[in-house]
Short mmCIF file of C-alpha atoms in Angstrom, two decimals:
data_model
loop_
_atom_site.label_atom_id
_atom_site.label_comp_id
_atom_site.label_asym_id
_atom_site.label_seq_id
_atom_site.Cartn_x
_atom_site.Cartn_y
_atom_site.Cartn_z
CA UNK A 1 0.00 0.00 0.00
CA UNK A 2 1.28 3.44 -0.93
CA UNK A 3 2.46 5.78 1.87
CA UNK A 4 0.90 8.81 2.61
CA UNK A 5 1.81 12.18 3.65
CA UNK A 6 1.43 14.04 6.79
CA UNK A 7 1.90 18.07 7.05
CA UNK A 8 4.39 19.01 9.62
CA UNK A 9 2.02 22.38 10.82
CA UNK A 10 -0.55 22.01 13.13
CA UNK A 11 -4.38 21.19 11.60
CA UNK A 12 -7.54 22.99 13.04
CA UNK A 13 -7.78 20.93 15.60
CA UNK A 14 -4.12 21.85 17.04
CA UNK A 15 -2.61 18.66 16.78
CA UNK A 16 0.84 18.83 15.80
CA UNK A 17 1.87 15.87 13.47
CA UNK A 18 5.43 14.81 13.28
CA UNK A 19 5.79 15.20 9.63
CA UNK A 20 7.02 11.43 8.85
CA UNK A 21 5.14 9.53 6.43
CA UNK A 22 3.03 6.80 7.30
CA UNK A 23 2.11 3.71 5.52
CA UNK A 24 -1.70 3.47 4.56
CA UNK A 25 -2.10 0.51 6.60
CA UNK A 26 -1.39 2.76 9.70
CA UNK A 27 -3.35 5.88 8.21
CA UNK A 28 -6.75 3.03 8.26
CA UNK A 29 -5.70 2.14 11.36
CA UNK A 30 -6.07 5.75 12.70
CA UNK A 31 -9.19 6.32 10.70
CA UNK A 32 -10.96 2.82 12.38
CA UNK A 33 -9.75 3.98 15.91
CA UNK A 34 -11.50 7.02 15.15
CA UNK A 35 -14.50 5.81 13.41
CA UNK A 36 -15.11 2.87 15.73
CA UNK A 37 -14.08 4.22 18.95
CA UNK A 38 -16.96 3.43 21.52
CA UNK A 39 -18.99 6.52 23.09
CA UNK A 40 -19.60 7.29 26.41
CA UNK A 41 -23.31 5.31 27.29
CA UNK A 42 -21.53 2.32 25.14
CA UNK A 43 -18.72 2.37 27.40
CA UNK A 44 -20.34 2.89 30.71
CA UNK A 45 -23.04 -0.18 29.44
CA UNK A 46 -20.02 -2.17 28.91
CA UNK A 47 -18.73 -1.49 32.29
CA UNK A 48 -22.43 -2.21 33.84
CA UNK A 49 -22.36 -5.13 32.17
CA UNK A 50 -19.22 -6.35 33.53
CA UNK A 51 -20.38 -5.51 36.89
CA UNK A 52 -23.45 -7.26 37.10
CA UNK A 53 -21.87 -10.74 35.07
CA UNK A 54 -18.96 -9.89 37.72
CA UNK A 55 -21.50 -10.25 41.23
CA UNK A 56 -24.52 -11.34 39.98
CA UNK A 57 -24.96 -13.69 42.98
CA UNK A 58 -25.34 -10.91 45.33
CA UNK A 59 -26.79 -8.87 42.85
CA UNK A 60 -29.73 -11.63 42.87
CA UNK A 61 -30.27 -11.98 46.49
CA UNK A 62 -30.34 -8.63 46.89
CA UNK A 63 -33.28 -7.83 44.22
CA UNK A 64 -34.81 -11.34 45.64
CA UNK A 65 -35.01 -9.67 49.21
CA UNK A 66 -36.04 -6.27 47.86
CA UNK A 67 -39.02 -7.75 45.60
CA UNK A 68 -40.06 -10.39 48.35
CA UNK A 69 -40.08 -6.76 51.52
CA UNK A 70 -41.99 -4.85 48.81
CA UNK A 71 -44.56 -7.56 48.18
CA UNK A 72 -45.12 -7.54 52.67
CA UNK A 73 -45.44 -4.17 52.25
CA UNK A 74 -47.63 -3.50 49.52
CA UNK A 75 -50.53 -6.46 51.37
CA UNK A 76 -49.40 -6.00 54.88
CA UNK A 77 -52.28 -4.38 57.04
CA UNK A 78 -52.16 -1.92 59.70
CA UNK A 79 -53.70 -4.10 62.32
CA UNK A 80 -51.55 -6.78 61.91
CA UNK A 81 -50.50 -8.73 64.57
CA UNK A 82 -46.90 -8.03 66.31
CA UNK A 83 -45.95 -12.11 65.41
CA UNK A 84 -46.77 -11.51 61.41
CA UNK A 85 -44.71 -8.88 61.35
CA UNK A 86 -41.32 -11.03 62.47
CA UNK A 87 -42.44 -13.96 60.61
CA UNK A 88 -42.54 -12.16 57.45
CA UNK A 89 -39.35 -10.33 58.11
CA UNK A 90 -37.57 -13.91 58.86
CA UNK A 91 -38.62 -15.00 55.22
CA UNK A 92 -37.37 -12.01 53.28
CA UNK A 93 -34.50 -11.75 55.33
CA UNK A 94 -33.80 -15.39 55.02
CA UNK A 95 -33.41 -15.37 51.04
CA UNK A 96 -30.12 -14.28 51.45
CA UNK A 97 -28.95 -18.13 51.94
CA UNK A 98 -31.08 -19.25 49.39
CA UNK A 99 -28.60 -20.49 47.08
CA UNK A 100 -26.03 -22.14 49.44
CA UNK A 101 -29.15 -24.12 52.17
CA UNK A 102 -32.74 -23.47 49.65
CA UNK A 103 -34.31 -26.14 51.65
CA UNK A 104 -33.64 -24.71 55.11
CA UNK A 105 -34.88 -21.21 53.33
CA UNK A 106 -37.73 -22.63 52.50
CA UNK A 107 -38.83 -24.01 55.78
CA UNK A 108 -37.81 -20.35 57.32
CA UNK A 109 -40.57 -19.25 54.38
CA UNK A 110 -42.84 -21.13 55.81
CA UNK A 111 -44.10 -19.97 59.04
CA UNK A 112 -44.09 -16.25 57.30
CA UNK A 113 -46.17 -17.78 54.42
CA UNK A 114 -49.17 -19.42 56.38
CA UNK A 115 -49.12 -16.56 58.82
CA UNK A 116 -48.24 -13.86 57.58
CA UNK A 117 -47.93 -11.97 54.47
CA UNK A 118 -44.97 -13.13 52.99
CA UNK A 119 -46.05 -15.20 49.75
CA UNK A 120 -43.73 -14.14 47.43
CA UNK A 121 -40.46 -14.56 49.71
CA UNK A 122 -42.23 -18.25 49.68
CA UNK A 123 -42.45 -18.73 45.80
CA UNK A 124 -39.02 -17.56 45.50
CA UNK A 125 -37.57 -20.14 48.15
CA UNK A 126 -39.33 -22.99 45.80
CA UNK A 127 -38.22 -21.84 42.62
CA UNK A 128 -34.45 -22.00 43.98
CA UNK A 129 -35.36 -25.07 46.27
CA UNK A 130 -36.08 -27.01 42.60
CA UNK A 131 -33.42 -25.09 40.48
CA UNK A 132 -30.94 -26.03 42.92
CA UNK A 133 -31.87 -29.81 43.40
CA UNK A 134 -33.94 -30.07 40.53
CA UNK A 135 -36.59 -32.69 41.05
CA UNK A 136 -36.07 -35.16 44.39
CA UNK A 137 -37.57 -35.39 47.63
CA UNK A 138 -36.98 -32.18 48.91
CA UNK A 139 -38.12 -29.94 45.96
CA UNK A 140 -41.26 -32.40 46.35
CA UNK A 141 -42.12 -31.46 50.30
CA UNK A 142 -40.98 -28.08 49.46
CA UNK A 143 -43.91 -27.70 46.47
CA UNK A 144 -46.26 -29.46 48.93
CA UNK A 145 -45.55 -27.13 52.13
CA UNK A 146 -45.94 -24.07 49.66
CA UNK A 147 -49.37 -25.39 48.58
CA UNK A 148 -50.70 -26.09 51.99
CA UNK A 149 -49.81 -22.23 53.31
CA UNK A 150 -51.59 -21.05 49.99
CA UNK A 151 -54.76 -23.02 50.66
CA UNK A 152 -54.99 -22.88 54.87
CA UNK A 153 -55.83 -19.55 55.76
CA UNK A 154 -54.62 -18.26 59.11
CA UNK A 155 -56.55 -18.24 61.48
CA UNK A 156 -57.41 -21.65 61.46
CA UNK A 157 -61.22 -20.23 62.52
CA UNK A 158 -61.50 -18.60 59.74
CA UNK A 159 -60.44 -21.26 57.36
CA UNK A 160 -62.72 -23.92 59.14
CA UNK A 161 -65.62 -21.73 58.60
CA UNK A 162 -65.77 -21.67 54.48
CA UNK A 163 -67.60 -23.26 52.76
CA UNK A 164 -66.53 -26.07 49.83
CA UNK A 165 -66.52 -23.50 46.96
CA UNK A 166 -64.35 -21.47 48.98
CA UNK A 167 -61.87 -24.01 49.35
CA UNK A 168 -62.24 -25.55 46.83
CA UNK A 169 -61.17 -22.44 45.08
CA UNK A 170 -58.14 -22.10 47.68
CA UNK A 171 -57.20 -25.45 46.28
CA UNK A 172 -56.66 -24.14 42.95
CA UNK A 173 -54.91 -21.40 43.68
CA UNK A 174 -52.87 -22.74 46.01
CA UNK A 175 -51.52 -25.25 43.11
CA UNK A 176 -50.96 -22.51 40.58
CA UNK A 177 -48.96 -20.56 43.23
CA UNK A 178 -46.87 -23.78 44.26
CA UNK A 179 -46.24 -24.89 40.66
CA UNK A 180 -45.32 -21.54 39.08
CA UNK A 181 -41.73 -21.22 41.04
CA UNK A 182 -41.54 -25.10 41.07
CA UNK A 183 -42.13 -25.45 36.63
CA UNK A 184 -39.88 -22.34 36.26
CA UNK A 185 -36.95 -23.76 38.58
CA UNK A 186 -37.28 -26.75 36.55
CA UNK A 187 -37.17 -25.20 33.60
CA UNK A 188 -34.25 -23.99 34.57
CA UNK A 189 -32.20 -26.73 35.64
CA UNK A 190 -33.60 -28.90 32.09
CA UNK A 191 -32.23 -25.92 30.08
CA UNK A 192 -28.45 -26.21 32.40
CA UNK A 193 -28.81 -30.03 31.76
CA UNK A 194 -29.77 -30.00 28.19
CA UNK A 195 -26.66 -27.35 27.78
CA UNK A 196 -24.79 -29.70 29.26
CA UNK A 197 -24.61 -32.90 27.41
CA UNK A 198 -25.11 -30.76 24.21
CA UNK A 199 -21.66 -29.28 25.29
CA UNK A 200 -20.77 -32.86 25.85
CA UNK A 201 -21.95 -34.35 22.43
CA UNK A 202 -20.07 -31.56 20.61
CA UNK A 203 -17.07 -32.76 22.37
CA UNK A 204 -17.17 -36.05 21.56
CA UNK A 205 -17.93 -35.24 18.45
CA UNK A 206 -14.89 -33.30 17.79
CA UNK A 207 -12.71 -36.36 19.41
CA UNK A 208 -14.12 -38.64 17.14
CA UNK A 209 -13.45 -36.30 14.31
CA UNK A 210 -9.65 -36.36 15.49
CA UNK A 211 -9.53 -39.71 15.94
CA UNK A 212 -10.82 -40.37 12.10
CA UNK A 213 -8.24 -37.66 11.35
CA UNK A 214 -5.31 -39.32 12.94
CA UNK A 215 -6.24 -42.61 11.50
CA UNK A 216 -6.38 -41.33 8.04
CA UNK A 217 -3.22 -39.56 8.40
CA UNK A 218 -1.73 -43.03 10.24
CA UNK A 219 -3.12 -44.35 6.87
CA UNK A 220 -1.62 -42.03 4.64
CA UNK A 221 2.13 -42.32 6.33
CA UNK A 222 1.70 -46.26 6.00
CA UNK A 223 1.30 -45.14 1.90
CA UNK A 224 3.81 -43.22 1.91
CA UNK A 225 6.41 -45.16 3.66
CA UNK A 226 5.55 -47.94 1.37
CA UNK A 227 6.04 -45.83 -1.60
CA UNK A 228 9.60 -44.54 -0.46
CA UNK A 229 10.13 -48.05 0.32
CA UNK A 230 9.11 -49.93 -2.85
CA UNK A 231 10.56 -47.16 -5.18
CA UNK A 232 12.88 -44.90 -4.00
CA UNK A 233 14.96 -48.26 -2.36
CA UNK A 234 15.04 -49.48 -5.09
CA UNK A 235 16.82 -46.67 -7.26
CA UNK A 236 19.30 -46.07 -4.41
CA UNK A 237 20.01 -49.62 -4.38
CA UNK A 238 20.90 -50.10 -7.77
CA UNK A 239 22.89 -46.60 -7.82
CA UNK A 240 25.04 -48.62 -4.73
CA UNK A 241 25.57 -51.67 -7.09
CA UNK A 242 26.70 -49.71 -9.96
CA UNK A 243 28.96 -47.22 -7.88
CA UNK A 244 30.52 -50.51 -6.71
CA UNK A 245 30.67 -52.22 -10.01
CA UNK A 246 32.48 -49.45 -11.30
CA UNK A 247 34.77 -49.04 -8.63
CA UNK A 248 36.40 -52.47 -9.03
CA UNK A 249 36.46 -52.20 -12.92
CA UNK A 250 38.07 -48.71 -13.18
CA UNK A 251 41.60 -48.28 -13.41
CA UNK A 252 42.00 -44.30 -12.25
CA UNK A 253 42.38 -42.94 -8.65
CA UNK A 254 40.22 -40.57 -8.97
CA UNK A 255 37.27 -42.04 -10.89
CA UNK A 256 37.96 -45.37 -8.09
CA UNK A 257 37.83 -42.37 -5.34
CA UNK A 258 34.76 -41.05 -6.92
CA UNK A 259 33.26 -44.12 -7.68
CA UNK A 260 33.35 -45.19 -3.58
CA UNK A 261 32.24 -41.60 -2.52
CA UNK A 262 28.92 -42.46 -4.48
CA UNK A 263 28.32 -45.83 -2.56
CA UNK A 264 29.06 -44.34 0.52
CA UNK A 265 26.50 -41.82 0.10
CA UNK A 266 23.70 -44.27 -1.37
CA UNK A 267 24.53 -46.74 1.26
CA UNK A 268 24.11 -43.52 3.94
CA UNK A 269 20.81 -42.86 2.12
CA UNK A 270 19.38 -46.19 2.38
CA UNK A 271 20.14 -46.02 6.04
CA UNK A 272 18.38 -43.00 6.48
CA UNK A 273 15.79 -43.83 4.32
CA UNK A 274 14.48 -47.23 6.21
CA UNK A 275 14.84 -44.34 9.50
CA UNK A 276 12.14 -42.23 7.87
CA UNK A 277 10.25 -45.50 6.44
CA UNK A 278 10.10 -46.43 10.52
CA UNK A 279 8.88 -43.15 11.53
CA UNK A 280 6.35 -42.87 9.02
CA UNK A 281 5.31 -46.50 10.13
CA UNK A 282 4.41 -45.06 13.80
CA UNK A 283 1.85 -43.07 15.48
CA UNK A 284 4.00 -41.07 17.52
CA UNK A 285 5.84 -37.58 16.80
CA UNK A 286 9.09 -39.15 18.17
CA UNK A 287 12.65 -38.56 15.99
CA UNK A 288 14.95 -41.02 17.72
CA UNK A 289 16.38 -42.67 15.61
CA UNK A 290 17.21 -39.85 13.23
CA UNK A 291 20.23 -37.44 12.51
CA UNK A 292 21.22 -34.95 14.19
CA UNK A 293 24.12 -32.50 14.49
CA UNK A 294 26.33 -35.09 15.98
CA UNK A 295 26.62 -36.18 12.41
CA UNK A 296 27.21 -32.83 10.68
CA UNK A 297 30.96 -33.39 10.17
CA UNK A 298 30.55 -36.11 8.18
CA UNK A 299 28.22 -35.11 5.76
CA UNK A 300 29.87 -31.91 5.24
CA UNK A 301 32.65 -34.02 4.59
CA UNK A 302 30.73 -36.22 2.17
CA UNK A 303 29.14 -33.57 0.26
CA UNK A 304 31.66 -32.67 -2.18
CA UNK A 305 31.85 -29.27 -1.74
CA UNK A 306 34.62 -26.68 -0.33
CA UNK A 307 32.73 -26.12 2.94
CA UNK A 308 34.05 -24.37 6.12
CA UNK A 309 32.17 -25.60 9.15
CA UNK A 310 32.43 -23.56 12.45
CA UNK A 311 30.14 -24.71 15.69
CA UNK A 312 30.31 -22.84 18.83
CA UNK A 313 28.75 -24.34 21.30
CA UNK A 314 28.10 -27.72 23.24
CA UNK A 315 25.41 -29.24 20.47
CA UNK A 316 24.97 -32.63 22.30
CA UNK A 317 22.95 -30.53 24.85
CA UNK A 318 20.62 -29.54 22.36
CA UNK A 319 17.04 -31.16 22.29
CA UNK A 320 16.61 -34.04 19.40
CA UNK A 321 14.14 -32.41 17.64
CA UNK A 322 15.78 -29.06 17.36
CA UNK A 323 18.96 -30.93 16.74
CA UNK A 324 17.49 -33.13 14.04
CA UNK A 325 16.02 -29.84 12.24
CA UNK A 326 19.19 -27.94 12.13
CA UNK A 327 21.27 -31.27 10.65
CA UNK A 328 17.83 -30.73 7.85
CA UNK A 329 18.66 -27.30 7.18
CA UNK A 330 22.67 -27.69 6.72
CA UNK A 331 21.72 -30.53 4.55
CA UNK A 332 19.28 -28.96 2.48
CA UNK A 333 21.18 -26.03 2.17
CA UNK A 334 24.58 -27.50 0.84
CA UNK A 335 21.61 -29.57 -1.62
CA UNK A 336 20.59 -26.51 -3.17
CA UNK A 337 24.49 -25.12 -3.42
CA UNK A 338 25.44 -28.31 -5.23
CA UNK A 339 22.65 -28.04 -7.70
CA UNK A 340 22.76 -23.92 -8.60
CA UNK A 341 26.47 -23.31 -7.57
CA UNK A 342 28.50 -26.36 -6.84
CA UNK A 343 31.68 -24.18 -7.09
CA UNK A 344 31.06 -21.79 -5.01
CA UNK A 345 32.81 -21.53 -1.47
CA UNK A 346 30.51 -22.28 1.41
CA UNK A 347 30.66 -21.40 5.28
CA UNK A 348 28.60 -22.98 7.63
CA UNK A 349 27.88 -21.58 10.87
CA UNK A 350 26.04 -23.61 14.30
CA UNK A 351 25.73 -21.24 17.22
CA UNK A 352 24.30 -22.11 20.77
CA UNK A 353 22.96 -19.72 22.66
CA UNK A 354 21.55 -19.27 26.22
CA UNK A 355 18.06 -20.01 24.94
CA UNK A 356 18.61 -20.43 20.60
CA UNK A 357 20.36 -22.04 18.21
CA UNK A 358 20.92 -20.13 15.16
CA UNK A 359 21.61 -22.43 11.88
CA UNK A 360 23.59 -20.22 9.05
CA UNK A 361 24.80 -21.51 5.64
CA UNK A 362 26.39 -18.95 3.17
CA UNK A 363 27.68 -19.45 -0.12
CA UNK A 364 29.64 -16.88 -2.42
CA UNK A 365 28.69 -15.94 -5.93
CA UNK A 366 29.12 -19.09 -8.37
CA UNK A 367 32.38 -19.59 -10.13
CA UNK A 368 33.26 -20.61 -13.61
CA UNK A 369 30.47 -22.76 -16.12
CA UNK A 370 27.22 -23.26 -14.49
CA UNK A 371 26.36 -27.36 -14.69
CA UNK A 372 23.08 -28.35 -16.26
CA UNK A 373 20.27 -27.66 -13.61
CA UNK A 374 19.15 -30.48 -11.57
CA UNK A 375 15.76 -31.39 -10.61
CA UNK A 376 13.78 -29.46 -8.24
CA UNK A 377 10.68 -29.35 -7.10
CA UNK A 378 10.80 -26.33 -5.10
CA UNK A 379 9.89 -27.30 -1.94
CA UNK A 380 13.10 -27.57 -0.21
CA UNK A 381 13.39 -23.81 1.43
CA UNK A 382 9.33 -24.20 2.07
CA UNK A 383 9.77 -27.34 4.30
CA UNK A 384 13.07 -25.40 5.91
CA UNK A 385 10.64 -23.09 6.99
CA UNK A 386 7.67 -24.77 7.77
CA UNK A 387 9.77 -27.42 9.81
CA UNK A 388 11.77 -24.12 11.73
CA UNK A 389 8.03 -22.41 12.76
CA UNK A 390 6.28 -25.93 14.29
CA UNK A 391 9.49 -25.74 16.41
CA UNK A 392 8.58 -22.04 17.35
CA UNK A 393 11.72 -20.50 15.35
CA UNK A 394 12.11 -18.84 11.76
CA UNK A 395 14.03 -19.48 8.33
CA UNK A 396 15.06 -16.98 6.24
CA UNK A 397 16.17 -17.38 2.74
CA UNK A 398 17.60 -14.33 0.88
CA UNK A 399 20.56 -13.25 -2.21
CA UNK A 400 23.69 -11.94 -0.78
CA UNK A 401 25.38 -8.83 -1.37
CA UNK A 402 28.20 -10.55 -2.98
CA UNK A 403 26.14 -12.44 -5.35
CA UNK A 404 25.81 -15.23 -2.88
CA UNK A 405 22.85 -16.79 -1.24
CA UNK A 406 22.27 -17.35 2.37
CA UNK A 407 19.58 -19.51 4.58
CA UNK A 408 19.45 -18.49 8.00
CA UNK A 409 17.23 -20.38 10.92
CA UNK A 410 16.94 -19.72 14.45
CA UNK A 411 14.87 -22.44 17.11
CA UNK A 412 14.42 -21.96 20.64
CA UNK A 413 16.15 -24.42 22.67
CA UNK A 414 13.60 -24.64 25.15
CA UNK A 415 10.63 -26.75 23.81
CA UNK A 416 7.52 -27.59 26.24
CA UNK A 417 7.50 -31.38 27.38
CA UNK A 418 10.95 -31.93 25.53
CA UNK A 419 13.72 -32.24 28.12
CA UNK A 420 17.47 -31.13 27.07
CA UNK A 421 19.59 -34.64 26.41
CA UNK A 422 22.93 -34.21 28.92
CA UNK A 423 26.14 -34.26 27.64
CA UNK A 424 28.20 -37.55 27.97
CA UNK A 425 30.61 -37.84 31.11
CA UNK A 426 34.04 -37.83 29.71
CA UNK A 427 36.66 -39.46 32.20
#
């Protein structure tokens, strides 16, 4: 994106820019701050909103006792007696414990229920009696007390003295007001359940949706390592018998020197071949078995080109997988300088740090006739990197100044669950 330029003079709303240009990434990201910056009411909902998600147990218990004193208030008459007015204090009052003890609440609702005037304080105790324990024996005698103080009417002389349509009619209401709280603290607790195992069912979904994924990956490597197995074997193979058929039937040094540098490299590749054929054969992420810096001399050594190795630092401490994906990157590296500049002088540099090891292979600008190109497909310095950043570090491929090319990685030496191997005691 183009850059864009700021005046250096103040604007009419004296603000004094700095007069360096910025990118028009950061100008949008100005102009969204602006545009989208939140208002006052938005902000102060947001912080209300935080508040109440933040103590909205209190917050409850409070409105719960302030809705259940305003409903005593509202029915309570002047010439009540001294008795209702405790009893229906205790039952407001004693919502406050209603969601650590709701069946001891609910028996404290009681006695303000039946004689006094404290229904709702009552209605609330059941509704948190059965979302709390949902439906067992105590939400049961807790729906059943609740009825009873709806349909006895204290005093007992006056409820003795209606007639059957009266209480009859008592009856009814007295169920509607007992299975209001109770159906709506049920409600409740179905909706929490039914949350629940859906949460559950997702999960298990997604495991067995791994678990197919891991198998067909398991799958896959089993392909593949039959593939490098079947073909790629067999090519190395027969470039090992013919390096060594040629050795014994050539009469020059150097062709004979040649000739048993090639079978010592296929007979190294089929070694680390049937490695990687055994680690795509298992399940697990583990590398043992595989390269690793120890072996960097000699395949610098065996790579046939002019290469100047330096390592500072102790690299047996290093951790196996790091190890194994720096040994990747020298190799790949001095791969890609054989094919596109095999004469070329080439330094290699492996330095441990407190908590990195950086991985740097430079080459200078090619020298003399170019050979014929060699097959590629590209992928080399993409795996260098992708390899580098599941260990947490970074590759970095880029020209020279000198014409050269240089490949640069860095990994962290501490990786989570791996512990650092320990040097070998040396006498």
């Amino acid at each position: 994106m183009s850059e864009v330029g700021v005046p250096t003079q103040r604007d009419n709303d004296d603000r004094i820019w700095t007069g360096q240009p910025m990118s028009g990434a950061q100008a949008a990201d100005i102009v969204s701050t602006v545009v989208h910056r939140p208002g006052p009411l938005a902000e102060l909902r947001d912080r209300g909103s935080r508040f109440v998600r933040r103590h909205s147990g209190p917050l409850s218990d409070v409105g719960a006792i302030a809705l259940a004193l305003l409903d005593v208030l509202l029915v309570f008459p002047k010439d009540a007696e001294l008795y209702s007015h405790i009893l229906s204090g205790v039952a407001c009052l004693a919502l406050v414990l209603r969601r650590r003890y709701p069946f001891l609440v609910l028996l404290a609702t009681v006695p303000g229920y039946l004689a006094g005037w404290s229904q709702l304080a009552g209605m609330i105790a059941l509704y948190s009696l059965a979302k709390k324990k949902a439906w067992n024996w105590q939400t049961m005698a807790g729906a059943v007390l609740m009825m009873l103080c709806a349909f006895i009417i204290w005093p007992l002389s006056e409820f003795v003295g209606l007639d059957w349509r009266h209480q009859l009619l008592n009856l009814l209401w007295a169920v509607i007001n007992a299975g209001m709280p109770l159906a709506l603290g049920l409600l409740v607790t179905t909706r929490k359940e039914l949350v629940r195992r859906l949460t559950e069912l997702a999960a298990t979904r997604e495991r067995k949706q791994q678990l197919q994924a891991q198998a067909i990956r398991a799958e896959e490597r089993t392909r593949l390592a039959r593939e490098m197995h079947d073909v790629v074997s067999h090519q190395v193979t027969l470039i090992a018998m013919q390096a060594g058929a040629l050795k014994m039937t050539v009469t020059d040094a150097d062709s004979r020197e040649i000739a048993n540098t090639i079978r010592r490299l296929s007979t190294k590749t089929l070694e680390e071949l049937r490695q990687l054929v055994g680690v795509l054969r298992t399940t697990s992420d583990d590398d043992d078995g595989l390269t690793d810096l120890t072996d960097l001399r000699r395949m610098v050594s065996d790579c046939g080109l002019a290469v100047t190795l330096n390592v500072d630092g102790d690299i047996e401490s290093i951790p196996r997988p790091v190890s194994a994906a720096a040994y990747r990157t020298v190799q790949e590296a001095l791969t890609n300088v054989g094919k596109h500049a095999p004469s070329a002088a080439v330094s290699v540099l492996v330095q441990v740090g407190e908590d990195e090891l950086e991985v740097r292979v430079r080459n200078g600008r090619p020298r003399g006739q170019r050979t014929p190109a060699l097959p590629s497909g590209g992928h080399g310095l993409v795996g260098l990197t992708e390899r580098a950043e599941l260990l947490g570090g970074s590759c970095h491929a880029e020209p020279s100044r000198d014409g050269g090319f240089v490949v640069t990685s860095r990994f962290p030496l501490a990786l989570p669950g791996v512990p650092a191997p320990q040097a070998p005691q040396h006498a």
